[in-house]
């Protein structure tokens, strides 16, 4: 059967595909193309000047560094959380499982002011860290805390289904062959989980790089020290420097596109390794 | 389900860890959970009530707060149905037909998830703003999009764009095409097939997507902040109102308004858990009917 005749089993091919493409173009593709066009008008030299200015480079370093670190923290603790939620029974498990998605549901601005209140020098957590010489609020450390918060569900939710689908046989076999529990985890369980962990890490990282709402309250926004890249776009917009804002935005867009491709590749790998779709 | 997986693995000593490992891991997980999720959530409510119920109530019935709530509801009421319609159309197109470039299309649908909210706001400024493509034309015709309601709706539509499609595509993919094929063979037309066969099959997935889409639509901050112009009482959504109060050092009022959003988030999570439970219940129900003598 040719593909043309398969397609005609159902009505609505033209309508549904057409509507999808028109809506996608109007809302997403054409406005995104505006960034490329506007940045193109700038000319290579002035474009480079904007995106390599010292404060902008400092913001890349900060945004990347904190997002990477937050992703790593989430990869480790997200794995522990997913493991505990799947493998053990304990009181309050259901409640915790439901609340893991809080960062997806809680508006970022609310998360931002709540974390600032907690970690400022008179906050519940901040007051104990201050005597130890650790200042979290209004420093890069505060940005890290905010990014750990918003990235928390990603690793848990990518690892959890893979753990749930795992059969006991593999681990039983490993135990029969004399492997210790730790060896079994490292050699048998972890390789199966690895693509999912990496996918969750990449998703959390991608989200963290562009994050704005939860970060700006706790960051303090000190130039060269705690200014994230999205904040620089806002600052330039407020100064009516549309070219500058667009140039930085185009750098961020290229990075997000690359990350999107990485995530897609990782998800395909997860599917191949575990036999799950998606 | 997670409980059964736990029982499966905890039954035998070959697949469970020593007790001290188990309880160390649980302690680490609980501490991480408490510090990063539970405490921020609780602090929203305690900060909101720090100056008593009276201050709390005043902050919420403040005219600016009420108009912000109205605007947020309005923006969500437009953007969620738009993305719902798109989600169903896109999922139908992608799962019921084979065509070239399908995987690329799915990737493009995901695109708004990976774009920074600030960039999402900026793109509409570049198109509709005073210096944008359509700026002069809009100005001549006295149409305001940026720093006005349409801009806020557009930015909200963008950031919530993939939610429902992303939920429906894998679900409809897994359900296959047989039931719709049967309906078509029995003489149902397109709309009847969608209405009587597809929609009842995907209703829980649809609801799930709508709940998540709505939560994001009502809570979006970055994208809306770029296009709103922050005009008090006119173009301020609830999250932007929280920011203004906070920046004016009016912390009790900021947290009071924020607590409404936190309650909304809790409601979202409760509804989400309920829908997940229903989905599982139905998924477990179906095989017992279809495959009675298996095994």
XYZ file of C-alpha atoms in Angstrom:
573
model
C 0.000 0.000 0.000
C 1.398 3.384 -0.873
C 1.639 6.013 1.798
C -0.938 8.144 -0.026
C -3.646 5.509 0.411
C -2.773 4.915 4.090
C -3.161 8.589 4.723
C -6.658 8.637 3.249
C -8.128 6.168 5.744
C -8.843 9.096 8.033
C -10.338 12.396 7.071
C -8.859 15.688 8.184
C -5.287 15.343 6.968
C -5.237 18.745 5.317
C -7.186 20.400 8.116
C -5.148 19.068 11.048
C -1.710 19.317 9.440
C -2.554 22.696 7.949
C -3.835 24.100 11.224
C -0.816 22.749 13.106
C 1.610 24.338 10.666
C -0.172 27.704 10.495
C -0.523 27.999 14.282
C 3.067 26.864 14.840
C 4.329 29.397 12.306
C 2.296 32.299 13.636
C 3.027 31.767 17.317
C 6.518 30.286 17.301
C 8.437 30.222 14.031
C 7.814 33.684 12.559
C 8.403 35.552 15.851
C 11.575 33.517 16.426
C 12.710 34.387 12.913
C 12.412 38.029 13.971
C 15.349 37.484 16.334
C 17.554 36.168 13.532
C 16.577 39.000 11.192
C 17.032 41.727 13.773
C 20.394 40.314 14.832
C 21.385 40.103 11.159
C 20.694 43.822 10.702
C 23.263 44.564 13.341
C 26.289 43.643 11.247
C 28.882 41.132 12.322
C 31.245 43.536 14.031
C 28.780 45.293 16.294
C 27.040 41.968 16.923
C 30.324 40.504 18.137
C 31.011 43.594 20.202
C 27.708 43.186 22.052
C 27.949 39.465 22.692
C 31.603 39.598 23.799
C 31.328 42.614 26.120
C 32.887 41.880 29.537
C 29.605 42.010 31.479
C 27.930 39.734 28.928
C 30.760 37.208 29.024
C 30.646 37.286 32.828
C 26.910 36.524 32.626
C 27.492 33.531 30.319
C 30.028 32.170 32.763
C 27.647 32.664 35.673
C 24.575 31.265 33.894
C 26.459 28.262 32.547
C 28.376 27.549 35.719
C 25.406 27.700 38.047
C 23.143 25.795 35.627
C 25.756 23.052 35.240
C 26.291 22.760 38.989
C 22.551 22.804 39.686
C 22.080 20.088 37.060
C 24.760 17.936 38.712
C 23.260 18.394 42.177
C 19.858 17.464 40.788
C 21.284 14.449 38.975
C 22.681 13.047 42.246
C 19.854 13.939 44.622
C 17.184 13.400 41.982
C 18.454 9.848 41.548
C 18.367 9.266 45.316
C 14.845 10.703 45.510
C 13.598 8.623 42.567
C 15.232 5.496 44.023
C 13.679 6.015 47.437
C 10.247 6.728 45.926
C 10.290 3.593 43.775
C 12.177 1.032 45.841
C 11.157 1.681 49.446
C 7.951 1.967 51.379
C 7.821 4.573 54.105
C 5.385 6.955 55.695
C 4.514 10.021 53.620
C 5.758 8.614 50.338
C 2.615 9.509 48.373
C 2.721 13.071 49.664
C 6.358 13.507 48.654
C 5.736 11.932 45.265
C 2.962 14.427 44.549
C 4.944 17.426 45.815
C 8.016 16.659 43.673
C 6.274 18.460 40.810
C 5.854 21.623 42.880
C 8.515 23.547 40.895
C 6.482 22.913 37.737
C 3.280 24.155 39.329
C 4.533 26.985 41.534
C 4.976 30.282 39.652
C 8.671 31.139 39.442
C 8.217 34.563 41.032
C 6.677 32.934 44.114
C 9.555 30.470 44.312
C 11.976 33.369 43.973
C 10.641 35.432 46.857
C 10.134 32.362 49.067
C 13.733 31.199 48.593
C 14.999 34.731 49.213
C 13.039 34.889 52.470
C 14.434 31.503 53.554
C 18.067 32.205 52.747
C 18.379 35.897 53.646
C 20.394 36.683 56.769
C 17.331 36.599 59.053
C 15.541 33.783 57.241
C 14.876 30.278 58.575
C 17.916 28.773 56.879
C 19.997 31.892 56.290
C 20.308 32.718 59.995
C 22.129 29.431 60.607
C 24.391 29.769 57.567
C 25.393 33.366 58.271
C 27.495 32.583 61.398
C 29.296 29.928 59.354
C 30.309 32.615 56.883
C 28.022 31.341 54.142
C 25.927 34.018 52.461
C 23.394 32.580 50.063
C 20.958 35.375 49.266
C 22.201 38.005 46.817
C 25.256 35.951 45.768
C 25.882 33.386 42.993
C 25.169 30.730 45.629
C 21.601 32.040 45.790
C 21.268 31.599 42.030
C 22.414 28.002 42.466
C 19.759 27.376 45.129
C 17.020 28.778 42.862
C 18.203 26.676 39.914
C 18.305 23.503 42.024
C 14.709 24.222 43.021
C 13.359 24.695 39.496
C 15.339 21.763 38.072
C 14.463 19.298 40.837
C 11.584 17.413 39.161
C 13.363 16.721 35.866
C 15.773 13.969 36.953
C 13.256 12.423 39.376
C 10.565 12.231 36.691
C 12.824 10.833 33.959
C 14.445 8.202 36.205
C 11.320 7.129 38.112
C 9.457 5.383 35.227
C 12.589 3.514 34.147
C 13.153 2.294 37.715
C 9.505 1.235 37.997
C 9.703 -0.830 34.817
C 12.846 -2.684 35.878
C 12.453 -6.371 36.567
C 13.951 -8.087 39.609
C 15.578 -10.852 37.521
C 18.683 -8.936 36.464
C 19.585 -7.991 40.000
C 18.787 -11.458 41.289
C 21.090 -12.930 38.663
C 23.844 -10.527 39.680
C 23.388 -11.504 43.334
C 23.461 -15.232 42.431
C 26.736 -14.698 40.606
C 28.179 -13.268 43.795
C 28.022 -9.548 43.140
C 27.655 -7.316 46.158
C 24.687 -4.947 46.259
C 26.954 -2.015 45.382
C 28.511 -3.896 42.448
C 25.058 -4.789 41.195
C 24.018 -1.175 41.391
C 27.105 0.097 39.595
C 27.363 -2.592 36.925
C 23.738 -3.590 36.351
C 21.331 -0.893 37.500
C 23.250 2.291 36.746
C 23.909 1.498 33.050
C 20.162 1.062 32.541
C 19.410 4.315 34.353
C 22.207 6.367 32.816
C 20.397 7.625 29.682
C 17.422 8.700 31.802
C 19.696 10.456 34.306
C 21.468 12.282 31.491
C 18.156 13.236 29.885
C 16.905 14.660 33.181
C 20.192 16.463 33.674
C 20.030 17.985 30.184
C 16.415 19.070 30.681
C 17.224 20.662 34.043
C 20.297 22.332 32.567
C 18.356 23.729 29.592
C 15.654 25.060 31.880
C 18.201 26.585 34.258
C 20.076 28.497 31.558
C 16.997 30.441 30.521
C 15.432 30.750 33.973
C 14.528 34.249 35.063
C 11.677 34.551 37.565
C 13.000 32.469 40.431
C 16.546 33.783 40.069
C 16.267 37.566 39.945
C 14.915 37.950 43.473
C 17.638 35.932 45.152
C 20.516 36.898 42.823
C 20.996 40.455 44.011
C 21.879 41.290 40.382
C 25.300 42.790 41.059
C 26.991 43.672 37.729
C 29.777 41.248 36.761
C 29.060 39.112 39.846
C 25.462 37.911 39.941
C 23.830 39.100 36.730
C 22.442 36.196 34.697
C 22.200 36.382 30.905
C 18.388 36.714 30.713
C 18.594 39.665 33.098
C 21.006 41.432 30.712
C 18.409 41.079 27.943
C 15.819 42.729 30.192
C 18.237 45.492 31.175
C 19.015 46.256 27.535
C 15.307 46.278 26.678
C 14.631 48.734 29.476
C 17.293 51.004 27.968
C 15.543 50.659 24.557
C 18.669 48.913 23.246
C 16.705 46.457 21.083
C 19.724 45.514 18.953
C 21.802 44.629 22.010
C 18.966 42.650 23.596
C 18.393 40.764 20.336
C 22.084 39.950 19.897
C 22.284 38.341 23.344
C 18.925 36.633 22.794
C 20.212 35.083 19.561
C 23.162 33.572 21.419
C 20.755 32.098 23.968
C 18.510 30.795 21.185
C 21.384 28.977 19.488
C 22.300 27.385 22.815
C 18.704 26.305 23.458
C 18.431 24.808 19.971
C 21.621 22.814 20.521
C 20.347 21.616 23.897
C 17.026 20.629 22.331
C 18.897 18.422 19.866
C 20.973 16.911 22.677
C 17.837 16.141 24.694
C 16.174 14.542 21.659
C 19.216 12.355 21.108
C 19.307 11.367 24.778
C 15.607 10.500 24.775
C 16.088 8.281 21.730
C 18.966 6.588 23.584
C 16.791 6.094 26.689
C 14.075 4.541 24.548
C 16.584 2.204 22.897
C 18.197 1.131 26.151
C 14.976 0.509 28.062
C 12.595 -0.437 25.259
C 10.195 2.299 26.319
C 8.639 4.678 23.889
C 9.347 8.304 24.793
C 2.744 1.495 40.361
C 5.509 2.536 42.668
C 4.209 0.630 45.669
C 4.245 -2.681 43.853
C 7.782 -2.070 42.581
C 8.890 -1.422 46.159
C 7.276 -4.648 47.354
C 8.805 -6.624 44.514
C 12.309 -5.486 45.331
C 12.078 -5.428 49.111
C 10.868 -9.010 49.281
C 14.180 -10.699 48.595
C 17.564 -10.053 50.154
C 19.135 -10.290 46.701
C 17.376 -7.155 45.514
C 17.282 -5.003 48.610
C 19.899 -2.986 50.413
C 20.939 -3.357 54.052
C 18.657 -1.467 56.450
C 21.216 1.210 57.221
C 21.657 1.968 53.504
C 17.920 2.160 53.041
C 17.403 4.565 55.915
C 20.430 6.686 54.988
C 19.057 7.096 51.469
C 15.592 7.904 52.784
C 17.078 10.480 55.160
C 19.092 12.128 52.376
C 16.058 12.198 50.094
C 13.810 13.605 52.811
C 16.336 16.280 53.787
C 16.759 17.342 50.156
C 12.990 17.388 49.741
C 12.470 19.394 52.928
C 15.116 22.022 52.222
C 14.351 22.608 48.585
C 10.605 22.010 48.329
C 8.774 21.876 51.618
C 10.378 24.824 53.427
C 9.950 27.277 50.509
C 6.302 26.269 50.262
C 5.638 26.656 53.972
C 7.513 29.953 54.120
C 5.145 31.480 51.538
C 2.232 30.980 53.916
C 4.002 31.970 57.134
C 5.410 35.143 55.548
C 1.953 35.938 54.173
C 0.375 35.693 57.619
C 3.219 37.321 59.544
C 1.243 40.533 60.043
C -2.055 38.821 60.716
C -5.168 37.935 58.803
C -6.264 41.521 58.490
C -3.202 42.630 56.501
C -3.476 39.442 54.496
C -7.060 40.120 53.553
C -6.371 43.791 52.749
C -3.607 42.801 50.334
C -5.920 40.464 48.480
C -8.937 42.752 48.168
C -6.731 45.662 47.114
C -8.167 46.940 43.768
C -4.808 46.475 42.006
C -4.590 42.906 43.252
C -8.144 42.173 42.132
C -7.546 43.600 38.670
C -4.340 41.531 38.454
C -6.324 38.409 39.326
C -8.911 39.294 36.676
C -6.209 39.797 34.045
C -4.481 36.516 34.913
C -7.775 34.605 34.692
C -8.558 36.290 31.391
C -5.149 35.536 29.843
C -5.414 31.891 30.921
C -9.009 31.675 29.658
C -7.845 32.631 26.170
C -4.498 30.872 25.940
C -5.480 27.484 27.390
C -8.359 26.847 24.887
C -6.158 28.018 22.002
C -3.441 25.555 22.957
C -6.048 22.866 23.642
C -7.363 23.168 20.090
C -3.823 23.145 18.758
C -2.861 20.180 20.918
C -5.708 18.022 19.625
C -5.125 19.053 15.996
C -1.380 18.480 16.204
C -1.737 15.129 17.980
C -4.334 13.991 15.412
C -2.075 15.058 12.529
C 0.996 13.387 13.987
C -0.478 10.129 15.256
C -3.136 9.350 12.610
C -1.128 10.111 9.480
C 2.299 9.276 8.110
C 4.090 12.063 6.381
C 7.612 13.260 5.861
C 9.142 15.564 8.432
C 6.924 14.280 11.233
C 9.745 13.934 13.758
C 11.003 17.366 12.880
C 7.502 18.739 13.463
C 7.405 17.152 16.933
C 10.761 18.765 17.725
C 9.460 22.151 16.584
C 6.411 21.792 18.821
C 8.787 21.248 21.752
C 10.760 24.351 20.893
C 9.004 26.824 23.240
C 10.010 24.644 26.221
C 13.673 25.255 25.561
C 13.435 28.971 24.818
C 14.112 31.269 27.773
C 10.921 33.046 28.898
C 12.692 36.373 28.488
C 13.465 35.570 24.843
C 9.839 34.477 24.410
C 8.713 37.941 25.450
C 11.368 39.652 23.356
C 10.305 38.025 20.081
C 6.858 39.623 20.308
C 8.408 42.995 21.086
C 10.464 42.591 17.900
C 7.347 41.840 15.867
C 4.724 44.086 17.419
C 6.711 46.663 19.420
C 7.055 50.356 18.484
C 10.293 49.593 16.619
C 9.172 46.169 15.430
C 8.075 44.845 12.042
C 4.416 45.714 12.462
C 4.943 48.548 14.961
C 4.389 51.527 12.606
C 1.343 49.908 10.981
C -0.203 49.036 14.347
C 0.479 52.560 15.536
C -1.294 54.048 12.506
C -4.328 51.907 13.144
C -4.285 52.567 16.861
C -3.850 48.909 17.812
C -1.827 48.229 20.926
C -0.332 44.773 21.361
C 2.845 45.272 23.373
C 2.302 46.737 26.857
C -1.342 45.702 26.482
C -3.553 42.660 26.852
C -2.891 41.013 23.439
C 0.845 40.947 24.129
C 0.303 39.284 27.496
C -1.947 36.668 25.897
C 0.562 36.020 23.080
C 3.456 35.581 25.505
C 1.327 33.224 27.609
C 0.306 31.213 24.538
C 3.975 30.865 23.573
C 5.250 29.565 26.904
C 2.344 27.104 27.278
C 2.382 26.100 23.608
C 3.648 22.472 23.855
C 1.895 21.372 27.070
C -1.250 19.708 25.700
C 0.254 18.464 22.418
C 3.153 16.933 24.383
C 0.720 15.057 26.605
C -1.533 13.828 23.777
C 1.025 12.722 21.172
C 2.533 9.787 23.133
C -0.901 8.825 24.488
C -2.540 8.679 21.057
C 0.542 7.016 19.624
C 0.197 4.244 22.207
C -3.524 3.840 21.562
C -2.943 3.232 17.862
C -5.380 3.740 15.026
C -7.542 0.605 15.210
C -10.541 2.096 16.990
C -10.706 5.067 14.643
C -10.296 2.713 11.675
C -13.195 0.618 12.939
C -15.340 3.731 13.329
C -14.487 4.834 9.790
C -15.266 1.394 8.370
C -18.607 1.443 10.169
C -19.411 4.666 8.390
C -18.633 7.403 10.908
C -17.487 10.676 9.419
C -14.432 12.550 10.629
C -16.066 14.641 13.326
C -18.074 11.684 14.639
C -14.864 9.663 14.900
C -13.076 12.408 16.789
C -16.028 13.186 19.020
C -17.223 9.647 19.828
C -14.010 7.593 19.654
C -10.877 9.668 20.032
C -11.937 12.230 22.622
C -13.399 9.699 25.105
C -10.146 7.736 24.805
C -7.904 10.690 25.503
C -10.041 12.584 28.021
C -7.748 12.014 30.991
C -4.627 12.868 29.039
C -6.377 15.962 27.775
C -7.361 17.020 31.280
C -3.822 16.369 32.497
C -2.413 18.616 29.791
C -4.988 21.334 30.491
C -4.151 21.345 34.223
C -0.422 21.763 33.603
C -0.985 24.278 30.822
C -3.257 26.338 33.046
C -0.803 26.332 35.958
C 1.953 27.675 33.744
C -0.371 30.175 32.052
C -1.417 31.664 35.378
C 2.076 31.655 36.821
C 4.223 32.835 33.925
C 6.527 35.636 34.932
C 9.510 36.258 32.629
C 7.796 36.338 29.236
C 4.831 38.330 30.476
C 7.125 40.724 32.317
C 8.816 41.705 29.028
C 5.601 42.513 27.157
C 3.422 43.849 29.979
C 4.858 47.287 30.640
C 3.926 46.883 34.322
C 1.053 49.351 34.322
C -0.577 48.968 37.730
C -4.182 47.913 37.646
C -4.110 47.563 33.840
C -1.388 45.255 32.523
C -0.251 43.615 35.747
C -0.816 39.908 36.114
C -0.723 38.283 39.560
C 2.955 37.237 39.398
C 3.913 40.750 38.238
C 1.853 42.255 41.046
C 3.814 40.093 43.502
C 7.047 41.473 42.077
C 5.908 45.102 42.371
C 4.799 44.673 45.990
C 8.042 42.878 46.816
C 10.193 45.563 45.226
C 8.305 48.175 47.246
C 9.360 46.273 50.398
C 5.713 45.514 51.053
C 6.674 41.925 51.908
C 3.526 40.888 53.789
C 1.306 41.943 50.873
C 3.661 40.374 48.305
C 3.555 37.033 50.119
C -0.204 37.312 50.667
C -0.787 37.597 46.922
C 1.884 34.954 46.317
C 0.033 32.607 48.659
C -2.944 32.612 46.258
C -0.587 31.390 43.538
C 0.862 28.806 45.922
C -2.650 27.553 46.702
C -3.291 27.346 42.979
C -0.107 25.282 42.620
C -1.242 22.906 45.391
C -4.650 22.580 43.749
C -2.904 21.832 40.453
C -0.825 19.082 42.062
C -3.875 17.588 43.771
C -5.858 17.526 40.517
C -2.857 16.105 38.700
C -2.491 13.263 41.211
C -6.207 12.549 40.928
C -6.041 12.389 37.110
C -2.972 10.116 37.295
C -4.865 7.841 39.669
C -7.849 7.710 37.293
C -5.590 6.962 34.325
C -3.951 4.093 36.200
C -7.319 2.781 37.331
C -8.610 2.701 33.760
C -5.398 1.287 32.353
C -5.614 -1.564 34.865
C -9.283 -2.061 34.085
C -9.018 -2.526 30.319
C -6.833 -5.663 30.073
C -9.175 -7.661 32.320
C -11.960 -7.105 29.783
C -10.012 -7.520 26.582
C -7.787 -10.441 27.470
C -9.799 -12.602 29.872
C -7.966 -15.899 29.470
C -4.432 -14.771 29.300
C -1.770 -16.556 31.052
